[in-house]
Amino acid sequence: MAFKKQYLKSKAVCKVTFKISKDEAREAESVRLVGDFNNWDTAAVPMKKLKDGSFTATVELEKDAKYQFRYLLNDQEWENDWSADEYLPSPVSLEENSVVAV
């Protein structure tokens, strides 16, 4: 798992591309990127599945902020991004959320 940050000079946003490999997704049929930036909407648009079985999604996030997120596999299982910038306790479960800082 990983994400790539691309800061835009023309706007106060950062394009963040999230990617989860086929193995990390445990061969899921669908993966959703869910977090602060979409109000934890579990019906958010699924990430795009690539030919190699990995999944990707790009979102624009306001700069100088931190966002908690997780991946939702097959609309059932939650997975963290183990290369996240940091981790914070979830306010709704006993698990941690991944954090991306932009």
Short mmCIF file of C-alpha atoms in Angstrom, two decimals:
data_model
loop_
_atom_site.label_atom_id
_atom_site.label_comp_id
_atom_site.label_asym_id
_atom_site.label_seq_id
_atom_site.Cartn_x
_atom_site.Cartn_y
_atom_site.Cartn_z
CA MET A 1 0.00 0.00 0.00
CA ALA A 2 1.13 3.44 -0.64
CA PHE A 3 0.07 6.85 -1.71
CA LYS A 4 1.67 9.51 -3.85
CA LYS A 5 1.28 13.23 -3.16
CA GLN A 6 1.30 15.84 -5.92
CA TYR A 7 1.09 19.44 -4.74
CA LEU A 8 -0.55 21.85 -7.18
CA LYS A 9 0.93 25.31 -7.65
CA SER A 10 -2.32 26.76 -8.97
CA LYS A 11 -4.52 25.66 -6.02
CA ALA A 12 -4.17 25.13 -2.29
CA VAL A 13 -4.74 21.40 -2.73
CA CYS A 14 -2.73 18.24 -3.04
CA LYS A 15 -3.69 15.40 -5.38
CA VAL A 16 -3.20 12.18 -3.46
CA THR A 17 -3.21 8.89 -5.34
CA PHE A 18 -3.93 5.92 -3.09
CA LYS A 19 -2.99 2.41 -4.21
CA ILE A 20 -3.54 -1.00 -2.65
CA SER A 21 -1.99 -4.10 -4.22
CA LYS A 22 -3.85 -7.29 -5.09
CA ASP A 23 -2.18 -9.12 -2.19
CA GLU A 24 -2.88 -6.32 0.29
CA ALA A 25 -6.51 -6.24 -0.86
CA ARG A 26 -6.59 -10.01 -0.29
CA GLU A 27 -7.91 -10.43 -3.84
CA ALA A 28 -11.04 -8.38 -3.06
CA GLU A 29 -13.51 -7.74 -5.86
CA SER A 30 -14.07 -4.15 -4.74
CA VAL A 31 -12.24 -1.63 -2.56
CA ARG A 32 -13.54 1.73 -1.37
CA LEU A 33 -11.42 4.58 -0.02
CA VAL A 34 -13.31 5.89 3.01
CA GLY A 35 -12.26 8.71 5.31
CA ASP A 36 -12.63 12.24 6.67
CA PHE A 37 -12.53 13.66 3.14
CA ASN A 38 -15.80 11.90 2.17
CA ASN A 39 -17.50 11.90 5.59
CA TRP A 40 -16.75 8.18 6.04
CA ASP A 41 -19.27 7.36 3.32
CA THR A 42 -19.13 3.57 2.94
CA ALA A 43 -21.04 3.94 -0.33
CA ALA A 44 -18.25 6.09 -1.78
CA VAL A 45 -17.25 5.42 -5.36
CA PRO A 46 -15.14 2.23 -5.51
CA MET A 47 -11.46 2.50 -6.28
CA LYS A 48 -10.50 1.60 -9.86
CA LYS A 49 -9.33 -1.98 -10.28
CA LEU A 50 -6.22 -2.25 -12.45
CA LYS A 51 -5.22 -5.13 -14.73
CA ASP A 52 -2.71 -6.43 -12.17
CA GLY A 53 -5.48 -6.75 -9.55
CA SER A 54 -4.45 -3.69 -7.54
CA PHE A 55 -6.80 -0.76 -6.85
CA THR A 56 -6.22 2.98 -7.15
CA ALA A 57 -8.04 6.27 -6.52
CA THR A 58 -7.00 9.92 -6.65
CA VAL A 59 -8.53 12.63 -4.48
CA GLU A 60 -7.81 16.34 -4.06
CA LEU A 61 -7.22 17.30 -0.43
CA GLU A 62 -6.73 20.76 1.04
CA LYS A 63 -3.12 21.39 2.00
CA ASP A 64 -1.83 21.81 5.55
CA ALA A 65 -4.21 19.23 7.00
CA LYS A 66 -4.32 15.60 8.15
CA TYR A 67 -6.98 13.15 7.05
CA GLN A 68 -7.91 9.81 8.60
CA PHE A 69 -8.90 7.02 6.23
CA ARG A 70 -9.21 3.25 5.72
CA TYR A 71 -9.87 0.88 2.86
CA LEU A 72 -13.17 -1.04 2.80
CA LEU A 73 -12.74 -4.41 1.08
CA ASN A 74 -15.82 -6.03 -0.52
CA ASP A 75 -18.02 -3.67 1.56
CA GLN A 76 -17.22 -5.82 4.63
CA GLU A 77 -13.60 -5.75 5.85
CA TRP A 78 -11.59 -2.71 6.91
CA GLU A 79 -7.87 -2.44 6.15
CA ASN A 80 -5.31 0.20 7.05
CA ASP A 81 -2.60 1.55 4.80
CA TRP A 82 0.55 0.30 6.50
CA SER A 83 2.68 2.96 4.84
CA ALA A 84 0.53 5.81 6.16
CA ASP A 85 2.08 8.97 7.60
CA GLU A 86 0.74 8.05 11.05
CA TYR A 87 -2.07 6.21 12.83
CA LEU A 88 -4.71 7.47 15.24
CA PRO A 89 -7.22 5.60 17.40
CA SER A 90 -10.62 5.37 15.75
CA PRO A 91 -13.35 7.22 17.65
CA VAL A 92 -15.88 4.48 16.75
CA SER A 93 -13.94 1.22 17.18
CA LEU A 94 -10.98 -0.28 19.00
CA GLU A 95 -8.84 -0.12 15.86
CA GLU A 96 -6.60 2.59 14.43
CA ASN A 97 -7.15 4.69 11.34
CA SER A 98 -4.48 5.48 8.78
CA VAL A 99 -3.54 9.15 8.40
CA VAL A 100 -2.31 11.06 5.36
CA ALA A 101 -0.76 14.48 6.01
CA VAL A 102 -0.72 16.98 3.15
#
